[in-house]
């Protein structure tokens, strides 16, 4: 909210308007509350509800290591869905397509990538037959990469 209010202040200043502390404070409170608190809360709840509807069957002899929302991009598919890592496979269930399973034994490399050259939210799982580009939250990308690599070693 403070950043937005400061930008609005600079915009107003550039347009020749006088500084108004009241307007600045209202911008900080209103946009800080909506963009900083309300929007992330609503978005997180909606994502959780969507992911809860997607199920990936796990056998009794499998242990789930990680589970989160992701977007997968390959030659054949580009869709959001649920990604899980077990001690035997990496599985992705898209919203609009069929389950994609990658046995850990088929993974040749896991590589960290950046979106737009600076956002740390992508990792690539490589097999002999295909590369799978997964887009996850920026704060969990490294957790996914290290967890997969730990299971491969």
PDB file of C-alpha atoms in Angstrom:
ATOM      1  CA  UNK A   1       0.000   0.000   0.000  1.00  0.00           C
ATOM      2  CA  UNK A   2       2.813   2.419   0.845  1.00  0.00           C
ATOM      3  CA  UNK A   3       4.534   1.796  -2.505  1.00  0.00           C
ATOM      4  CA  UNK A   4       1.283   2.301  -4.411  1.00  0.00           C
ATOM      5  CA  UNK A   5       0.487   5.461  -2.450  1.00  0.00           C
ATOM      6  CA  UNK A   6       3.979   6.820  -3.147  1.00  0.00           C
ATOM      7  CA  UNK A   7       3.561   6.141  -6.880  1.00  0.00           C
ATOM      8  CA  UNK A   8       0.193   7.899  -6.798  1.00  0.00           C
ATOM      9  CA  UNK A   9       1.844  10.820  -4.956  1.00  0.00           C
ATOM     10  CA  UNK A  10       4.498  11.094  -7.688  1.00  0.00           C
ATOM     11  CA  UNK A  11       1.812  10.878 -10.359  1.00  0.00           C
ATOM     12  CA  UNK A  12      -0.226  13.630  -8.664  1.00  0.00           C
ATOM     13  CA  UNK A  13       2.918  15.735  -8.279  1.00  0.00           C
ATOM     14  CA  UNK A  14       3.677  15.300 -11.982  1.00  0.00           C
ATOM     15  CA  UNK A  15       0.149  16.422 -12.834  1.00  0.00           C
ATOM     16  CA  UNK A  16       0.626  19.603 -10.813  1.00  0.00           C
ATOM     17  CA  UNK A  17      -1.617  18.710  -7.866  1.00  0.00           C
ATOM     18  CA  UNK A  18      -0.789  19.718  -4.310  1.00  0.00           C
ATOM     19  CA  UNK A  19       0.256  17.088  -1.781  1.00  0.00           C
ATOM     20  CA  UNK A  20      -2.608  15.878   0.393  1.00  0.00           C
ATOM     21  CA  UNK A  21      -1.613  13.907   3.476  1.00  0.00           C
ATOM     22  CA  UNK A  22      -5.187  12.692   3.928  1.00  0.00           C
ATOM     23  CA  UNK A  23      -5.331  11.274   0.401  1.00  0.00           C
ATOM     24  CA  UNK A  24      -1.899   9.655   0.889  1.00  0.00           C
ATOM     25  CA  UNK A  25      -3.019   8.007   4.160  1.00  0.00           C
ATOM     26  CA  UNK A  26      -6.268   6.783   2.563  1.00  0.00           C
ATOM     27  CA  UNK A  27      -4.322   5.247  -0.341  1.00  0.00           C
ATOM     28  CA  UNK A  28      -1.949   3.502   2.094  1.00  0.00           C
ATOM     29  CA  UNK A  29      -4.769   2.072   4.216  1.00  0.00           C
ATOM     30  CA  UNK A  30      -7.147   1.158   1.410  1.00  0.00           C
ATOM     31  CA  UNK A  31      -4.703  -0.342  -1.067  1.00  0.00           C
ATOM     32  CA  UNK A  32      -2.459  -1.782   1.644  1.00  0.00           C
ATOM     33  CA  UNK A  33      -5.458  -3.568   3.133  1.00  0.00           C
ATOM     34  CA  UNK A  34      -6.808  -4.831  -0.174  1.00  0.00           C
ATOM     35  CA  UNK A  35      -3.589  -5.678  -2.009  1.00  0.00           C
ATOM     36  CA  UNK A  36      -1.503  -6.646   0.995  1.00  0.00           C
ATOM     37  CA  UNK A  37      -3.996  -8.597   3.091  1.00  0.00           C
ATOM     38  CA  UNK A  38      -7.355  -9.274   1.472  1.00  0.00           C
ATOM     39  CA  UNK A  39      -6.248 -10.279  -2.051  1.00  0.00           C
ATOM     40  CA  UNK A  40      -3.585 -12.806  -0.930  1.00  0.00           C
ATOM     41  CA  UNK A  41      -6.028 -14.313   1.591  1.00  0.00           C
ATOM     42  CA  UNK A  42      -8.796 -14.757  -0.982  1.00  0.00           C
ATOM     43  CA  UNK A  43      -6.354 -16.113  -3.589  1.00  0.00           C
ATOM     44  CA  UNK A  44      -4.867 -18.671  -1.179  1.00  0.00           C
ATOM     45  CA  UNK A  45      -8.324 -19.893  -0.155  1.00  0.00           C
ATOM     46  CA  UNK A  46      -9.438 -20.265  -3.774  1.00  0.00           C
ATOM     47  CA  UNK A  47      -6.291 -22.177  -4.738  1.00  0.00           C
ATOM     48  CA  UNK A  48      -6.694 -24.494  -1.743  1.00  0.00           C
ATOM     49  CA  UNK A  49     -10.330 -25.225  -2.670  1.00  0.00           C
ATOM     50  CA  UNK A  50      -9.322 -25.996  -6.257  1.00  0.00           C
ATOM     51  CA  UNK A  51      -6.437 -28.264  -5.216  1.00  0.00           C
ATOM     52  CA  UNK A  52      -8.599 -30.120  -2.695  1.00  0.00           C
ATOM     53  CA  UNK A  53     -10.842 -31.225  -5.582  1.00  0.00           C
ATOM     54  CA  UNK A  54      -7.900 -32.828  -7.418  1.00  0.00           C
ATOM     55  CA  UNK A  55      -6.927 -36.252  -6.129  1.00  0.00           C
ATOM     56  CA  UNK A  56      -3.904 -38.377  -6.945  1.00  0.00           C
ATOM     57  CA  UNK A  57      -4.078 -41.993  -5.849  1.00  0.00           C
ATOM     58  CA  UNK A  58      -1.125 -43.183  -3.762  1.00  0.00           C
ATOM     59  CA  UNK A  59      -0.444 -46.866  -3.157  1.00  0.00           C
ATOM     60  CA  UNK A  60       0.049 -48.226   0.349  1.00  0.00           C
ATOM     61  CA  UNK A  61       3.771 -48.763  -0.188  1.00  0.00           C
ATOM     62  CA  UNK A  62       4.317 -45.122  -1.271  1.00  0.00           C
ATOM     63  CA  UNK A  63       5.192 -42.221   1.009  1.00  0.00           C
ATOM     64  CA  UNK A  64       4.148 -38.703  -0.072  1.00  0.00           C
ATOM     65  CA  UNK A  65       7.077 -36.322   0.396  1.00  0.00           C
ATOM     66  CA  UNK A  66       5.636 -33.081  -1.038  1.00  0.00           C
ATOM     67  CA  UNK A  67       2.317 -31.854  -2.394  1.00  0.00           C
ATOM     68  CA  UNK A  68       1.458 -28.453  -3.876  1.00  0.00           C
ATOM     69  CA  UNK A  69      -0.138 -26.609  -6.746  1.00  0.00           C
ATOM     70  CA  UNK A  70       1.869 -26.179  -9.940  1.00  0.00           C
ATOM     71  CA  UNK A  71       1.652 -25.477 -13.633  1.00  0.00           C
ATOM     72  CA  UNK A  72       3.192 -27.940 -16.061  1.00  0.00           C
ATOM     73  CA  UNK A  73       4.429 -27.031 -19.535  1.00  0.00           C
ATOM     74  CA  UNK A  74       5.582 -29.691 -21.981  1.00  0.00           C
ATOM     75  CA  UNK A  75       5.332 -30.231 -25.734  1.00  0.00           C
ATOM     76  CA  UNK A  76       1.847 -31.673 -25.240  1.00  0.00           C
ATOM     77  CA  UNK A  77       0.330 -29.857 -22.256  1.00  0.00           C
ATOM     78  CA  UNK A  78       0.190 -26.529 -20.460  1.00  0.00           C
ATOM     79  CA  UNK A  79      -2.126 -26.658 -17.467  1.00  0.00           C
ATOM     80  CA  UNK A  80      -2.322 -25.975 -13.763  1.00  0.00           C
ATOM     81  CA  UNK A  81      -3.009 -28.700 -11.241  1.00  0.00           C
ATOM     82  CA  UNK A  82      -1.647 -30.655  -8.295  1.00  0.00           C
ATOM     83  CA  UNK A  83       1.934 -31.919  -8.090  1.00  0.00           C
ATOM     84  CA  UNK A  84       3.045 -34.613  -5.661  1.00  0.00           C
ATOM     85  CA  UNK A  85       6.389 -36.220  -4.972  1.00  0.00           C
ATOM     86  CA  UNK A  86       6.489 -39.683  -3.464  1.00  0.00           C
ATOM     87  CA  UNK A  87       9.405 -41.953  -2.740  1.00  0.00           C
ATOM     88  CA  UNK A  88       8.664 -43.692  -6.083  1.00  0.00           C
ATOM     89  CA  UNK A  89       7.415 -41.037  -8.538  1.00  0.00           C
ATOM     90  CA  UNK A  90       6.581 -37.481  -9.388  1.00  0.00           C
ATOM     91  CA  UNK A  91       2.901 -37.171 -10.320  1.00  0.00           C
ATOM     92  CA  UNK A  92       0.991 -34.244 -11.770  1.00  0.00           C
ATOM     93  CA  UNK A  93      -2.778 -34.146 -12.099  1.00  0.00           C
ATOM     94  CA  UNK A  94      -3.863 -31.281 -14.338  1.00  0.00           C
ATOM     95  CA  UNK A  95      -7.316 -29.747 -14.145  1.00  0.00           C
ATOM     96  CA  UNK A  96      -8.140 -30.458 -17.803  1.00  0.00           C
ATOM     97  CA  UNK A  97      -6.130 -33.541 -18.757  1.00  0.00           C
ATOM     98  CA  UNK A  98      -4.990 -36.972 -17.609  1.00  0.00           C
ATOM     99  CA  UNK A  99      -2.556 -37.830 -14.818  1.00  0.00           C
ATOM    100  CA  UNK A 100       1.128 -37.590 -15.716  1.00  0.00           C
ATOM    101  CA  UNK A 101       3.470 -39.859 -13.768  1.00  0.00           C
ATOM    102  CA  UNK A 102       7.250 -39.785 -13.897  1.00  0.00           C
ATOM    103  CA  UNK A 103       8.935 -42.682 -12.095  1.00  0.00           C
ATOM    104  CA  UNK A 104      11.987 -41.462 -10.182  1.00  0.00           C
ATOM    105  CA  UNK A 105      14.057 -44.109 -11.978  1.00  0.00           C
ATOM    106  CA  UNK A 106      13.393 -42.303 -15.300  1.00  0.00           C
ATOM    107  CA  UNK A 107      14.524 -38.861 -14.111  1.00  0.00           C
ATOM    108  CA  UNK A 108      17.969 -38.014 -15.477  1.00  0.00           C
ATOM    109  CA  UNK A 109      18.281 -34.445 -14.163  1.00  0.00           C
ATOM    110  CA  UNK A 110      16.444 -31.742 -12.217  1.00  0.00           C
ATOM    111  CA  UNK A 111      17.380 -28.192 -13.120  1.00  0.00           C
ATOM    112  CA  UNK A 112      16.452 -24.856 -11.525  1.00  0.00           C
ATOM    113  CA  UNK A 113      15.304 -22.140 -13.937  1.00  0.00           C
ATOM    114  CA  UNK A 114      14.059 -18.577 -13.732  1.00  0.00           C
ATOM    115  CA  UNK A 115      10.943 -17.123 -15.306  1.00  0.00           C
ATOM    116  CA  UNK A 116      11.639 -13.885 -17.204  1.00  0.00           C
ATOM    117  CA  UNK A 117      15.254 -14.180 -16.095  1.00  0.00           C
ATOM    118  CA  UNK A 118      14.670 -13.191 -12.465  1.00  0.00           C
ATOM    119  CA  UNK A 119      11.726 -15.066 -10.878  1.00  0.00           C
ATOM    120  CA  UNK A 120      12.904 -18.238  -9.103  1.00  0.00           C
ATOM    121  CA  UNK A 121       9.757 -20.303  -9.617  1.00  0.00           C
ATOM    122  CA  UNK A 122      10.592 -22.883 -12.287  1.00  0.00           C
ATOM    123  CA  UNK A 123      12.281 -26.248 -12.319  1.00  0.00           C
ATOM    124  CA  UNK A 124      12.771 -28.696 -15.172  1.00  0.00           C
ATOM    125  CA  UNK A 125      12.558 -32.456 -14.707  1.00  0.00           C
ATOM    126  CA  UNK A 126      14.414 -34.183 -17.519  1.00  0.00           C
ATOM    127  CA  UNK A 127      13.946 -37.743 -18.691  1.00  0.00           C
ATOM    128  CA  UNK A 128      15.391 -39.461 -21.761  1.00  0.00           C
ATOM    129  CA  UNK A 129      12.144 -38.870 -23.637  1.00  0.00           C
ATOM    130  CA  UNK A 130      10.885 -35.442 -22.465  1.00  0.00           C
ATOM    131  CA  UNK A 131      11.495 -32.302 -20.412  1.00  0.00           C
ATOM    132  CA  UNK A 132       8.807 -31.247 -17.912  1.00  0.00           C
ATOM    133  CA  UNK A 133       8.758 -27.560 -16.926  1.00  0.00           C
ATOM    134  CA  UNK A 134       7.058 -27.050 -13.563  1.00  0.00           C
ATOM    135  CA  UNK A 135       6.098 -23.599 -12.323  1.00  0.00           C
ATOM    136  CA  UNK A 136       5.580 -23.431  -8.545  1.00  0.00           C
ATOM    137  CA  UNK A 137       5.520 -20.708  -5.891  1.00  0.00           C
ATOM    138  CA  UNK A 138       8.812 -18.874  -5.759  1.00  0.00           C
ATOM    139  CA  UNK A 139       9.414 -19.761  -2.114  1.00  0.00           C
ATOM    140  CA  UNK A 140       9.090 -23.552  -2.662  1.00  0.00           C
ATOM    141  CA  UNK A 141      11.010 -24.131  -5.896  1.00  0.00           C
ATOM    142  CA  UNK A 142      14.273 -24.948  -4.108  1.00  0.00           C
ATOM    143  CA  UNK A 143      12.444 -27.324  -1.733  1.00  0.00           C
ATOM    144  CA  UNK A 144      11.073 -29.298  -4.700  1.00  0.00           C
ATOM    145  CA  UNK A 145      14.452 -29.484  -6.445  1.00  0.00           C
ATOM    146  CA  UNK A 146      16.374 -30.570  -3.349  1.00  0.00           C
ATOM    147  CA  UNK A 147      13.695 -33.112  -2.351  1.00  0.00           C
ATOM    148  CA  UNK A 148      13.710 -34.730  -5.795  1.00  0.00           C
ATOM    149  CA  UNK A 149      17.514 -34.767  -5.886  1.00  0.00           C
ATOM    150  CA  UNK A 150      17.658 -36.329  -2.395  1.00  0.00           C
ATOM    151  CA  UNK A 151      15.363 -39.133  -3.525  1.00  0.00           C
ATOM    152  CA  UNK A 152      17.427 -39.698  -6.673  1.00  0.00           C
ATOM    153  CA  UNK A 153      20.682 -40.115  -4.730  1.00  0.00           C
TER     154      UNK A 153
END
